[in-house]
């Protein structure tokens, strides 16, 4: 599928975007925008009271409005960084223009503003998948099928269309942009390229703090190439010859710090110091006690929620072991670093007290790895070109089943016909592969024409 085809598909699916905020995390991401644009401050008391008054957010007052739930300097906490708000800002401005044009309340809360953020997330999720495909084409020479499969076979699609107020689609975009920039810069490691990579890294860290760990991949790549460069120019004047390498390192580091300054300033204004509030840091155990559980737990694990990840990781491993025909001369090395970057996401997710993300759709923190998954899936597809026809068909069937599993879980999650706190695999499989195929057309029509019916289902329907 050419890029134009992807754009058409994205536009056709825009009516599937759900323009609402339904979780406390979404309120926090949104509050940055509203407070900046209308109050010109970093004080979220009025935003939180507005959303709490709607009665939609159970437990919100206890977490964000209780007298004792304040930051180190007495402000209402906001556990989200500012990067998503920065990326959403142009869409939010467009929402304000729509509010003016249509006569909607120009208060920063009304439907045009919320819809603008929702469509912004859909756009960034789409761009994450598209950039992931471009990365795959650059490395292994193909990526269209992998782009489609990851788009619809992972929780990315949920956080683009069903719950776009979260920062996961923007996180996927920022990581994809960072990886794409790295692959462009690594050919020469010029100072200008290092500045661009530092800026992309800063954006990535501002969208989701844990994603800053992904900088390790390009950093190791730079050190490797710097070591090679040093050996090649060791004589006669190594200090002079190494100047371009050192300049690139300094330029990239300074660029990251400069572009990350807005986040530091926000931390300072909100928490009184240049870091997250203690309300967040106390939830981290950097020994990562749940490293393996976050992958293989039968109730919460990524591999069970999103089995397409297993296929993609197999592709990255095959590429790293030189079992995949590739265009890029350093494809195995890039794949090895991609596996390291994915492992770092496992590490951070396994370090969080709330590693189960119970009540959310899937292991949502891994949406950030969208571009890596596209590359891995494209790699296994490239390897399959050498397989017998029956094996290629089996791979295609496996990928299709993984995509349907993801869509089936989305339907069950929305219909409240599954336990939204955990997977119950036998029941989930029966519903996905036996019951849902017959109901799918009616459910799709209901989603497009009567979406609010999915929000609060009657108890008797939830029990079915």
Tab-separated table of C-alpha atoms in Angstrom:
chain	number	residue	atom	x	y	z
A	1	UNK	CA	0.000	0.000	0.000
A	2	UNK	CA	1.416	3.356	-1.001
A	3	UNK	CA	1.530	6.248	1.426
A	4	UNK	CA	-1.483	7.859	-0.234
A	5	UNK	CA	-3.467	4.706	0.475
A	6	UNK	CA	-2.606	4.921	4.153
A	7	UNK	CA	-3.705	8.567	4.212
A	8	UNK	CA	-7.044	7.665	2.623
A	9	UNK	CA	-7.559	4.868	5.151
A	10	UNK	CA	-6.749	7.233	8.008
A	11	UNK	CA	-9.249	9.808	6.752
A	12	UNK	CA	-11.940	7.178	6.249
A	13	UNK	CA	-11.482	6.000	9.837
A	14	UNK	CA	-11.626	9.458	11.418
A	15	UNK	CA	-15.336	9.018	12.328
A	16	UNK	CA	-14.197	6.195	14.608
A	17	UNK	CA	-12.399	8.659	16.894
A	18	UNK	CA	-14.175	9.039	20.243
A	19	UNK	CA	-13.975	12.701	21.354
A	20	UNK	CA	-14.201	12.381	25.115
A	21	UNK	CA	-12.039	12.169	28.229
A	22	UNK	CA	-12.979	9.249	30.429
A	23	UNK	CA	-10.053	8.600	32.784
A	24	UNK	CA	-8.104	10.624	35.316
A	25	UNK	CA	-4.875	10.287	33.320
A	26	UNK	CA	-6.605	11.920	30.361
A	27	UNK	CA	-7.787	14.786	32.549
A	28	UNK	CA	-4.205	15.378	33.709
A	29	UNK	CA	-2.810	15.463	30.164
A	30	UNK	CA	-5.598	17.824	29.098
A	31	UNK	CA	-5.242	20.075	32.157
A	32	UNK	CA	-1.816	21.288	31.022
A	33	UNK	CA	-3.308	22.697	27.824
A	34	UNK	CA	-6.322	24.277	29.424
A	35	UNK	CA	-4.313	25.873	32.235
A	36	UNK	CA	-1.678	27.264	29.869
A	37	UNK	CA	-4.161	28.612	27.323
A	38	UNK	CA	-6.810	30.098	29.606
A	39	UNK	CA	-5.206	30.697	32.996
A	40	UNK	CA	-1.575	31.199	31.955
A	41	UNK	CA	-0.458	29.288	35.033
A	42	UNK	CA	0.366	25.837	36.357
A	43	UNK	CA	-2.419	25.512	38.876
A	44	UNK	CA	-4.913	22.757	38.125
A	45	UNK	CA	-7.384	23.226	40.954
A	46	UNK	CA	-10.081	24.764	38.744
A	47	UNK	CA	-9.570	22.218	35.949
A	48	UNK	CA	-9.805	19.315	38.388
A	49	UNK	CA	-12.913	20.706	40.048
A	50	UNK	CA	-14.562	21.151	36.651
A	51	UNK	CA	-13.998	17.534	35.638
A	52	UNK	CA	-14.806	16.174	39.088
A	53	UNK	CA	-18.167	17.978	38.997
A	54	UNK	CA	-19.221	15.866	36.013
A	55	UNK	CA	-19.286	12.767	38.231
A	56	UNK	CA	-17.609	10.621	35.549
A	57	UNK	CA	-14.316	10.050	37.317
A	58	UNK	CA	-14.621	7.665	40.236
A	59	UNK	CA	-12.117	8.349	42.983
A	60	UNK	CA	-10.865	11.509	41.294
A	61	UNK	CA	-11.510	13.798	44.258
A	62	UNK	CA	-9.666	11.515	46.680
A	63	UNK	CA	-6.599	11.440	44.443
A	64	UNK	CA	-6.426	15.013	43.169
A	65	UNK	CA	-8.581	17.265	45.368
A	66	UNK	CA	-8.030	15.979	48.903
A	67	UNK	CA	-6.278	18.462	51.177
A	68	UNK	CA	-3.319	16.154	51.775
A	69	UNK	CA	-2.844	15.266	48.068
A	70	UNK	CA	-0.589	18.137	47.110
A	71	UNK	CA	2.935	18.505	45.794
A	72	UNK	CA	5.934	19.568	47.833
A	73	UNK	CA	4.934	23.231	47.429
A	74	UNK	CA	1.205	22.742	48.007
A	75	UNK	CA	-0.096	22.607	44.421
A	76	UNK	CA	-2.532	20.087	42.991
A	77	UNK	CA	-0.455	17.243	41.539
A	78	UNK	CA	-0.186	16.380	37.889
A	79	UNK	CA	1.612	13.105	37.288
A	80	UNK	CA	1.873	13.561	33.514
A	81	UNK	CA	4.699	15.378	31.705
A	82	UNK	CA	4.045	18.227	29.286
A	83	UNK	CA	5.051	16.682	25.946
A	84	UNK	CA	1.595	15.503	24.893
A	85	UNK	CA	0.185	18.960	25.600
A	86	UNK	CA	2.915	20.493	23.432
A	87	UNK	CA	2.080	18.148	20.550
A	88	UNK	CA	-1.648	18.707	20.977
A	89	UNK	CA	-1.326	22.505	21.152
A	90	UNK	CA	-1.899	23.195	17.404
A	91	UNK	CA	-5.002	21.004	17.457
A	92	UNK	CA	-6.243	22.693	20.631
A	93	UNK	CA	-5.820	26.075	18.940
A	94	UNK	CA	-7.861	24.772	15.998
A	95	UNK	CA	-10.503	23.649	18.491
A	96	UNK	CA	-10.657	27.193	19.853
A	97	UNK	CA	-11.210	28.505	16.328
A	98	UNK	CA	-14.013	25.974	15.843
A	99	UNK	CA	-15.587	27.043	19.128
A	100	UNK	CA	-15.569	30.667	17.955
A	101	UNK	CA	-17.001	29.748	14.556
A	102	UNK	CA	-19.763	27.499	15.904
A	103	UNK	CA	-20.764	29.442	18.996
A	104	UNK	CA	-19.674	26.664	21.346
A	105	UNK	CA	-18.494	27.720	24.818
A	106	UNK	CA	-15.031	29.250	24.544
A	107	UNK	CA	-13.936	27.962	27.925
A	108	UNK	CA	-11.316	25.396	26.959
A	109	UNK	CA	-13.528	22.513	28.086
A	110	UNK	CA	-16.284	22.302	25.490
A	111	UNK	CA	-16.595	19.700	22.764
A	112	UNK	CA	-14.420	21.424	20.111
A	113	UNK	CA	-11.435	21.444	22.488
A	114	UNK	CA	-11.803	17.826	23.572
A	115	UNK	CA	-12.434	16.706	19.988
A	116	UNK	CA	-9.334	18.563	18.814
A	117	UNK	CA	-7.143	16.686	21.281
A	118	UNK	CA	-8.767	13.378	20.333
A	119	UNK	CA	-8.182	13.901	16.615
A	120	UNK	CA	-4.672	15.052	17.421
A	121	UNK	CA	-3.943	11.722	19.102
A	122	UNK	CA	-5.357	9.846	16.127
A	123	UNK	CA	-3.044	11.819	13.854
A	124	UNK	CA	0.034	11.174	15.975
A	125	UNK	CA	-0.764	7.476	16.271
A	126	UNK	CA	-1.115	7.285	12.512
A	127	UNK	CA	2.179	9.094	12.037
A	128	UNK	CA	3.859	6.695	14.468
A	129	UNK	CA	2.739	3.726	12.376
A	130	UNK	CA	3.689	5.490	9.148
A	131	UNK	CA	7.156	6.443	10.404
A	132	UNK	CA	7.582	2.893	11.679
A	133	UNK	CA	6.859	1.678	8.159
A	134	UNK	CA	9.411	4.115	6.715
A	135	UNK	CA	12.003	2.829	9.194
A	136	UNK	CA	11.257	-0.746	8.167
A	137	UNK	CA	11.604	0.121	4.473
A	138	UNK	CA	14.950	1.786	5.161
A	139	UNK	CA	16.289	-1.236	7.045
A	140	UNK	CA	14.715	-4.303	5.394
A	141	UNK	CA	13.088	-2.926	2.248
A	142	UNK	CA	9.431	-3.482	3.161
A	143	UNK	CA	6.941	-2.224	5.711
A	144	UNK	CA	3.387	-1.701	4.411
A	145	UNK	CA	1.895	-4.954	5.680
A	146	UNK	CA	3.705	-4.636	9.004
A	147	UNK	CA	2.410	-1.079	9.406
A	148	UNK	CA	-1.192	-2.192	8.967
A	149	UNK	CA	-0.785	-5.181	11.273
A	150	UNK	CA	0.747	-3.159	14.125
A	151	UNK	CA	-1.777	-0.356	13.640
A	152	UNK	CA	-4.711	-2.714	14.191
A	153	UNK	CA	-3.071	-5.603	16.035
A	154	UNK	CA	-1.757	-3.693	19.067
A	155	UNK	CA	-3.330	-1.330	21.636
A	156	UNK	CA	-2.222	1.585	19.441
A	157	UNK	CA	-5.591	1.444	17.673
A	158	UNK	CA	-7.432	1.612	21.025
A	159	UNK	CA	-5.508	4.696	22.141
A	160	UNK	CA	-6.006	6.356	18.767
A	161	UNK	CA	-9.756	5.855	18.488
A	162	UNK	CA	-11.324	4.709	21.759
A	163	UNK	CA	-9.264	6.493	24.429
A	164	UNK	CA	-7.300	9.178	22.578
A	165	UNK	CA	-7.009	11.446	25.596
A	166	UNK	CA	-4.140	9.353	26.955
A	167	UNK	CA	-0.579	10.174	25.965
A	168	UNK	CA	0.173	6.805	24.371
A	169	UNK	CA	-0.374	7.766	20.737
A	170	UNK	CA	1.800	10.844	21.175
A	171	UNK	CA	4.410	8.677	22.900
A	172	UNK	CA	4.441	6.274	19.954
A	173	UNK	CA	4.956	9.227	17.613
A	174	UNK	CA	7.765	10.782	19.637
A	175	UNK	CA	9.641	7.466	19.873
A	176	UNK	CA	9.175	6.782	16.152
A	177	UNK	CA	10.453	10.274	15.319
A	178	UNK	CA	13.461	9.754	17.579
A	179	UNK	CA	14.352	6.416	15.968
A	180	UNK	CA	13.892	7.809	12.454
A	181	UNK	CA	16.119	10.783	13.307
A	182	UNK	CA	18.753	8.442	14.718
A	183	UNK	CA	18.843	6.377	11.532
A	184	UNK	CA	19.265	9.556	9.481
A	185	UNK	CA	21.971	11.008	11.734
A	186	UNK	CA	24.086	7.903	12.322
A	187	UNK	CA	25.516	7.897	8.797
A	188	UNK	CA	27.702	10.906	9.575
A	189	UNK	CA	27.049	12.035	13.178
A	190	UNK	CA	27.410	15.651	12.138
A	191	UNK	CA	26.916	18.349	14.795
A	192	UNK	CA	23.697	19.449	13.079
A	193	UNK	CA	22.408	15.895	13.078
A	194	UNK	CA	23.340	15.480	16.741
A	195	UNK	CA	21.388	18.647	17.571
A	196	UNK	CA	18.320	17.252	15.788
A	197	UNK	CA	18.655	13.945	17.625
A	198	UNK	CA	19.005	15.735	20.969
A	199	UNK	CA	15.853	17.731	20.278
A	200	UNK	CA	13.948	14.581	19.299
A	201	UNK	CA	15.172	12.863	22.451
A	202	UNK	CA	14.024	15.763	24.594
A	203	UNK	CA	10.560	15.669	23.028
A	204	UNK	CA	10.397	11.920	23.608
A	205	UNK	CA	11.312	12.338	27.283
A	206	UNK	CA	8.778	15.152	27.717
A	207	UNK	CA	5.965	13.055	26.281
A	208	UNK	CA	6.702	10.092	28.539
A	209	UNK	CA	9.514	10.211	31.064
A	210	UNK	CA	10.349	6.496	30.920
A	211	UNK	CA	10.958	6.753	27.181
A	212	UNK	CA	14.147	8.669	27.958
A	213	UNK	CA	15.748	5.259	28.586
A	214	UNK	CA	15.512	4.624	24.837
A	215	UNK	CA	18.285	7.154	24.310
A	216	UNK	CA	20.607	4.314	25.346
A	217	UNK	CA	20.276	2.690	21.914
A	218	UNK	CA	21.605	5.593	19.825
A	219	UNK	CA	24.097	6.470	22.582
A	220	UNK	CA	25.669	2.996	22.385
A	221	UNK	CA	25.642	3.240	18.592
A	222	UNK	CA	27.456	6.578	18.784
A	223	UNK	CA	30.075	5.215	21.177
A	224	UNK	CA	30.665	2.243	18.896
A	225	UNK	CA	31.132	4.413	15.843
A	226	UNK	CA	33.307	6.851	17.815
A	227	UNK	CA	35.559	3.940	18.825
A	228	UNK	CA	35.833	2.827	15.201
A	229	UNK	CA	36.607	6.394	14.153
A	230	UNK	CA	39.291	6.684	16.820
A	231	UNK	CA	41.053	3.536	15.647
A	232	UNK	CA	41.002	4.755	12.064
A	233	UNK	CA	42.525	8.184	12.841
A	234	UNK	CA	44.753	7.328	15.774
A	235	UNK	CA	47.870	8.733	14.086
A	236	UNK	CA	49.408	11.202	13.871
A	237	UNK	CA	47.274	13.761	15.792
A	238	UNK	CA	44.334	11.938	17.448
A	239	UNK	CA	43.205	14.908	19.521
A	240	UNK	CA	42.680	16.996	16.383
A	241	UNK	CA	41.116	14.188	14.407
A	242	UNK	CA	38.652	13.341	17.194
A	243	UNK	CA	37.343	16.901	17.375
A	244	UNK	CA	34.306	16.235	15.075
A	245	UNK	CA	33.238	13.272	17.239
A	246	UNK	CA	33.515	15.269	20.450
A	247	UNK	CA	31.716	18.206	18.861
A	248	UNK	CA	28.795	15.968	17.883
A	249	UNK	CA	28.621	14.522	21.403
A	250	UNK	CA	28.583	17.961	23.022
A	251	UNK	CA	26.108	19.336	20.477
A	252	UNK	CA	23.675	16.482	21.051
A	253	UNK	CA	23.903	16.702	24.827
A	254	UNK	CA	23.451	20.479	24.915
A	255	UNK	CA	20.563	20.236	22.475
A	256	UNK	CA	18.780	17.716	24.685
A	257	UNK	CA	19.225	19.891	27.774
A	258	UNK	CA	18.060	23.054	26.011
A	259	UNK	CA	14.952	21.476	24.511
A	260	UNK	CA	14.162	19.678	27.776
A	261	UNK	CA	14.226	22.966	29.712
A	262	UNK	CA	10.417	23.520	29.463
A	263	UNK	CA	9.832	20.246	31.305
A	264	UNK	CA	12.327	21.186	34.004
A	265	UNK	CA	10.634	24.571	34.382
A	266	UNK	CA	7.239	22.869	34.660
A	267	UNK	CA	8.537	20.511	37.332
A	268	UNK	CA	9.975	23.443	39.260
A	269	UNK	CA	6.749	25.434	39.109
A	270	UNK	CA	4.574	22.465	40.070
A	271	UNK	CA	6.720	20.504	42.509
A	272	UNK	CA	9.298	23.025	43.739
A	273	UNK	CA	12.246	21.077	42.289
A	274	UNK	CA	13.489	19.849	38.909
A	275	UNK	CA	11.798	16.458	38.986
A	276	UNK	CA	8.602	14.520	39.536
A	277	UNK	CA	6.715	14.797	42.787
A	278	UNK	CA	7.338	12.246	45.528
A	279	UNK	CA	3.790	10.998	44.872
A	280	UNK	CA	5.180	9.440	41.671
A	281	UNK	CA	8.734	8.498	42.593
A	282	UNK	CA	7.634	6.468	45.602
A	283	UNK	CA	5.820	4.108	43.236
A	284	UNK	CA	9.020	3.050	41.480
A	285	UNK	CA	11.219	0.090	42.420
A	286	UNK	CA	14.218	0.253	40.106
A	287	UNK	CA	15.112	-3.368	40.817
A	288	UNK	CA	12.288	-4.162	38.343
A	289	UNK	CA	10.730	-6.998	40.384
A	290	UNK	CA	8.031	-7.521	37.734
A	291	UNK	CA	10.332	-7.605	34.696
A	292	UNK	CA	9.170	-11.044	33.536
A	293	UNK	CA	5.611	-10.849	34.819
A	294	UNK	CA	4.891	-7.790	32.686
A	295	UNK	CA	5.556	-10.032	29.662
A	296	UNK	CA	4.277	-13.493	30.562
A	297	UNK	CA	1.670	-13.140	33.299
A	298	UNK	CA	-1.407	-15.017	32.034
A	299	UNK	CA	-3.679	-12.330	33.461
A	300	UNK	CA	-1.731	-9.160	32.673
A	301	UNK	CA	1.233	-10.028	30.459
A	302	UNK	CA	2.001	-8.234	27.219
A	303	UNK	CA	2.507	-11.478	25.299
A	304	UNK	CA	-1.032	-12.623	26.135
A	305	UNK	CA	-2.711	-9.249	25.647
A	306	UNK	CA	-0.846	-8.589	22.400
A	307	UNK	CA	0.621	-11.788	20.904
A	308	UNK	CA	1.646	-9.899	17.759
A	309	UNK	CA	4.525	-8.565	19.874
A	310	UNK	CA	5.975	-12.089	20.065
A	311	UNK	CA	6.030	-12.321	16.265
A	312	UNK	CA	7.641	-8.894	15.965
A	313	UNK	CA	10.310	-9.702	18.543
A	314	UNK	CA	11.069	-12.927	16.684
A	315	UNK	CA	11.615	-10.782	13.595
A	316	UNK	CA	14.004	-8.453	15.414
A	317	UNK	CA	15.929	-11.435	16.780
A	318	UNK	CA	16.162	-13.026	13.333
A	319	UNK	CA	17.380	-9.729	11.909
A	320	UNK	CA	19.987	-9.374	14.658
A	321	UNK	CA	21.210	-12.921	13.924
A	322	UNK	CA	21.527	-12.170	10.193
A	323	UNK	CA	18.673	-14.482	9.219
A	324	UNK	CA	16.843	-11.749	7.311
A	325	UNK	CA	17.783	-10.210	3.938
A	326	UNK	CA	18.208	-6.498	4.613
A	327	UNK	CA	18.962	-3.290	2.730
A	328	UNK	CA	20.864	-1.502	5.477
A	329	UNK	CA	24.459	-2.568	5.940
A	330	UNK	CA	24.120	-2.287	9.723
A	331	UNK	CA	20.690	-3.952	9.945
A	332	UNK	CA	21.781	-6.679	12.425
A	333	UNK	CA	23.351	-4.089	14.721
A	334	UNK	CA	20.284	-1.837	14.500
A	335	UNK	CA	18.042	-4.818	15.327
A	336	UNK	CA	20.202	-5.685	18.336
A	337	UNK	CA	19.872	-2.123	19.623
A	338	UNK	CA	16.116	-2.259	18.952
A	339	UNK	CA	15.901	-5.363	21.157
A	340	UNK	CA	17.846	-3.532	23.856
A	341	UNK	CA	15.488	-0.566	23.622
A	342	UNK	CA	12.491	-2.875	23.912
A	343	UNK	CA	14.099	-4.551	26.938
A	344	UNK	CA	14.469	-1.133	28.551
A	345	UNK	CA	10.740	-0.608	28.144
A	346	UNK	CA	10.188	-3.953	29.861
A	347	UNK	CA	12.518	-2.822	32.640
A	348	UNK	CA	10.685	0.456	33.298
A	349	UNK	CA	7.252	-1.180	33.056
A	350	UNK	CA	8.378	-3.898	35.456
A	351	UNK	CA	9.630	-1.272	37.900
A	352	UNK	CA	6.282	0.480	38.373
A	353	UNK	CA	4.111	-0.447	41.326
A	354	UNK	CA	1.110	-0.515	38.970
A	355	UNK	CA	2.820	-2.879	36.490
A	356	UNK	CA	-0.436	-4.774	35.863
A	357	UNK	CA	-2.157	-1.616	34.507
A	358	UNK	CA	-5.347	-3.345	35.630
A	359	UNK	CA	-8.445	-1.625	34.324
A	360	UNK	CA	-6.678	-0.358	31.205
A	361	UNK	CA	-6.778	-1.894	27.776
A	362	UNK	CA	-3.648	-3.984	27.409
A	363	UNK	CA	-0.115	-3.275	28.551
A	364	UNK	CA	-0.542	0.273	27.339
A	365	UNK	CA	2.951	1.447	28.265
A	366	UNK	CA	4.329	-0.592	25.346
A	367	UNK	CA	2.425	1.465	22.766
A	368	UNK	CA	5.600	3.561	22.739
A	369	UNK	CA	7.409	0.705	20.972
A	370	UNK	CA	5.179	0.882	17.878
A	371	UNK	CA	8.032	1.684	15.467
A	372	UNK	CA	10.171	-1.154	16.851
A	373	UNK	CA	7.298	-3.596	16.399
A	374	UNK	CA	6.734	-2.504	12.804
A	375	UNK	CA	10.434	-3.084	12.079
A	376	UNK	CA	10.351	-6.526	13.679
A	377	UNK	CA	7.211	-7.589	11.865
A	378	UNK	CA	8.597	-6.350	8.547
A	379	UNK	CA	11.784	-8.308	9.248
A	380	UNK	CA	9.942	-11.590	9.799
A	381	UNK	CA	7.997	-10.876	6.613
A	382	UNK	CA	11.240	-10.363	4.701
A	383	UNK	CA	12.630	-13.606	6.109
A	384	UNK	CA	9.449	-15.431	5.074
A	385	UNK	CA	10.099	-14.612	1.426
A	386	UNK	CA	12.597	-17.493	1.489
A	387	UNK	CA	10.195	-19.906	3.147
A	388	UNK	CA	7.972	-22.498	1.434
A	389	UNK	CA	4.546	-21.236	0.425
A	390	UNK	CA	2.791	-23.145	3.200
A	391	UNK	CA	5.054	-21.542	5.832
A	392	UNK	CA	4.411	-18.056	4.415
A	393	UNK	CA	0.699	-18.755	4.516
A	394	UNK	CA	0.998	-19.915	8.105
A	395	UNK	CA	2.746	-16.693	9.071
A	396	UNK	CA	0.038	-14.647	7.369
A	397	UNK	CA	-2.660	-16.605	9.203
A	398	UNK	CA	-0.857	-16.167	12.517
A	399	UNK	CA	-0.608	-12.400	12.030
A	400	UNK	CA	-4.291	-12.222	11.044
A	401	UNK	CA	-5.293	-14.146	14.177
A	402	UNK	CA	-3.193	-11.812	16.342
A	403	UNK	CA	-4.903	-8.777	14.804
A	404	UNK	CA	-8.357	-10.299	15.322
A	405	UNK	CA	-7.465	-11.164	18.927
A	406	UNK	CA	-6.646	-7.507	19.584
A	407	UNK	CA	-9.845	-6.291	17.929
A	408	UNK	CA	-11.859	-8.931	19.752
A	409	UNK	CA	-10.485	-7.866	23.110
A	410	UNK	CA	-11.293	-4.258	22.239
A	411	UNK	CA	-14.903	-5.223	21.544
A	412	UNK	CA	-15.168	-7.170	24.802
A	413	UNK	CA	-13.568	-4.337	26.733
A	414	UNK	CA	-16.002	-1.826	25.276
A	415	UNK	CA	-19.026	-4.068	25.802
A	416	UNK	CA	-18.054	-4.951	29.371
A	417	UNK	CA	-18.316	-8.638	28.456
A	418	UNK	CA	-14.850	-9.328	29.874
A	419	UNK	CA	-13.207	-8.732	33.204
A	420	UNK	CA	-11.614	-5.348	32.568
A	421	UNK	CA	-9.157	-5.902	35.410
A	422	UNK	CA	-7.470	-8.981	33.913
A	423	UNK	CA	-7.499	-11.504	31.105
A	424	UNK	CA	-9.432	-14.738	31.480
A	425	UNK	CA	-7.967	-16.443	28.446
A	426	UNK	CA	-10.460	-19.258	27.863
A	427	UNK	CA	-13.452	-16.952	28.084
A	428	UNK	CA	-11.732	-14.221	26.047
A	429	UNK	CA	-10.847	-16.709	23.305
A	430	UNK	CA	-14.362	-18.147	23.153
A	431	UNK	CA	-15.856	-14.673	22.802
A	432	UNK	CA	-13.268	-13.487	20.262
A	433	UNK	CA	-13.207	-16.447	17.915
A	434	UNK	CA	-16.707	-17.931	18.292
A	435	UNK	CA	-19.219	-15.274	19.326
A	436	UNK	CA	-17.834	-11.999	17.974
A	437	UNK	CA	-17.507	-12.924	14.288
A	438	UNK	CA	-21.286	-13.150	14.010
A	439	UNK	CA	-21.869	-9.936	15.946
A	440	UNK	CA	-19.078	-7.861	14.402
A	441	UNK	CA	-21.090	-6.039	11.675
A	442	UNK	CA	-23.839	-5.018	14.096
A	443	UNK	CA	-21.307	-3.876	16.678
A	444	UNK	CA	-19.402	-1.817	14.141
A	445	UNK	CA	-22.606	-0.082	13.046
A	446	UNK	CA	-23.600	0.532	16.653
A	447	UNK	CA	-20.180	2.002	17.377
A	448	UNK	CA	-20.518	4.480	14.526
A	449	UNK	CA	-24.171	5.413	15.122
A	450	UNK	CA	-24.773	5.011	18.866
A	451	UNK	CA	-21.370	5.146	20.498
A	452	UNK	CA	-22.566	6.464	23.826
A	453	UNK	CA	-24.343	3.158	24.404
A	454	UNK	CA	-20.933	1.606	25.025
A	455	UNK	CA	-20.038	4.021	27.816
A	456	UNK	CA	-22.453	2.979	30.544
A	457	UNK	CA	-24.028	-0.383	29.782
A	458	UNK	CA	-26.932	-1.586	31.963
A	459	UNK	CA	-25.987	-4.138	34.588
A	460	UNK	CA	-27.958	-6.931	32.970
A	461	UNK	CA	-26.073	-6.463	29.701
A	462	UNK	CA	-22.725	-6.378	31.508
A	463	UNK	CA	-23.544	-9.734	33.044
A	464	UNK	CA	-24.223	-11.440	29.718
